[in-house]
Coordinates of C-alpha atoms in Angstrom, one line a residue:
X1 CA -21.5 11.9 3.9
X2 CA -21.1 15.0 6.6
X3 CA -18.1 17.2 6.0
X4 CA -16.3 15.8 8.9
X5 CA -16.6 12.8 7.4
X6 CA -15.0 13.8 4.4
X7 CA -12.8 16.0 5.6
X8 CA -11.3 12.8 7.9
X9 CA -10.8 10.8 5.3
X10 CA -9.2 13.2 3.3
X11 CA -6.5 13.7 6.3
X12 CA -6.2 9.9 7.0
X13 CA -5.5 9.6 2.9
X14 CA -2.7 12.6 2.8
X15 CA -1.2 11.3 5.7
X16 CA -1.4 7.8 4.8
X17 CA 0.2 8.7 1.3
X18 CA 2.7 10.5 3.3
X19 CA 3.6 8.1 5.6
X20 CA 4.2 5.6 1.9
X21 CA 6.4 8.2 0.3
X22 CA 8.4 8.2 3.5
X23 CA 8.6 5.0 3.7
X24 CA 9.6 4.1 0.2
X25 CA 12.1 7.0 0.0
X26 CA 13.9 6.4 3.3
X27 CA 13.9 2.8 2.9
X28 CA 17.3 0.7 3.1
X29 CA 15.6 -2.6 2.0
X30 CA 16.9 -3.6 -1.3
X31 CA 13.2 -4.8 -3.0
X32 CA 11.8 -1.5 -1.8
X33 CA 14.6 0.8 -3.1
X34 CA 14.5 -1.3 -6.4
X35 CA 10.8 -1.0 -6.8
X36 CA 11.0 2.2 -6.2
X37 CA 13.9 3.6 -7.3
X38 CA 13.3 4.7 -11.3
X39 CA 10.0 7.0 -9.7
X40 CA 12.1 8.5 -6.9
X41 CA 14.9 10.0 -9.5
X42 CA 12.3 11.2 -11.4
X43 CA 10.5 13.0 -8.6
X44 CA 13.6 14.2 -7.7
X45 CA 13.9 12.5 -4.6
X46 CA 17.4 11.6 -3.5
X47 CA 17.6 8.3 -2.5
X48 CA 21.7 7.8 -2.8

């Protein structure tokens, strides 16, 4: 693989996981807070 190559897939992955964390912390749905919720305190990521 080239460098761009890499280099774009590292990007699209970092902003991909991003985008999740976002997501998941931000999230009002009830089966996402819950299935996320233990990880988020522990990360010390408000979510209340």
């Amino acid at each position: 693989y080239t460098r761009t190559q890499r280099l774009t897939a590292a990007i699209s992955a970092a902003l991909l996981g991003a985008c999740l964390v976002y997501f998941a912390g931000f999230s009002h749905i009830a089966a996402v807070h819950n299935a996320a919720h233990d990880t988020r305190h522990s990360a010390a990521f408000p979510c209340h």
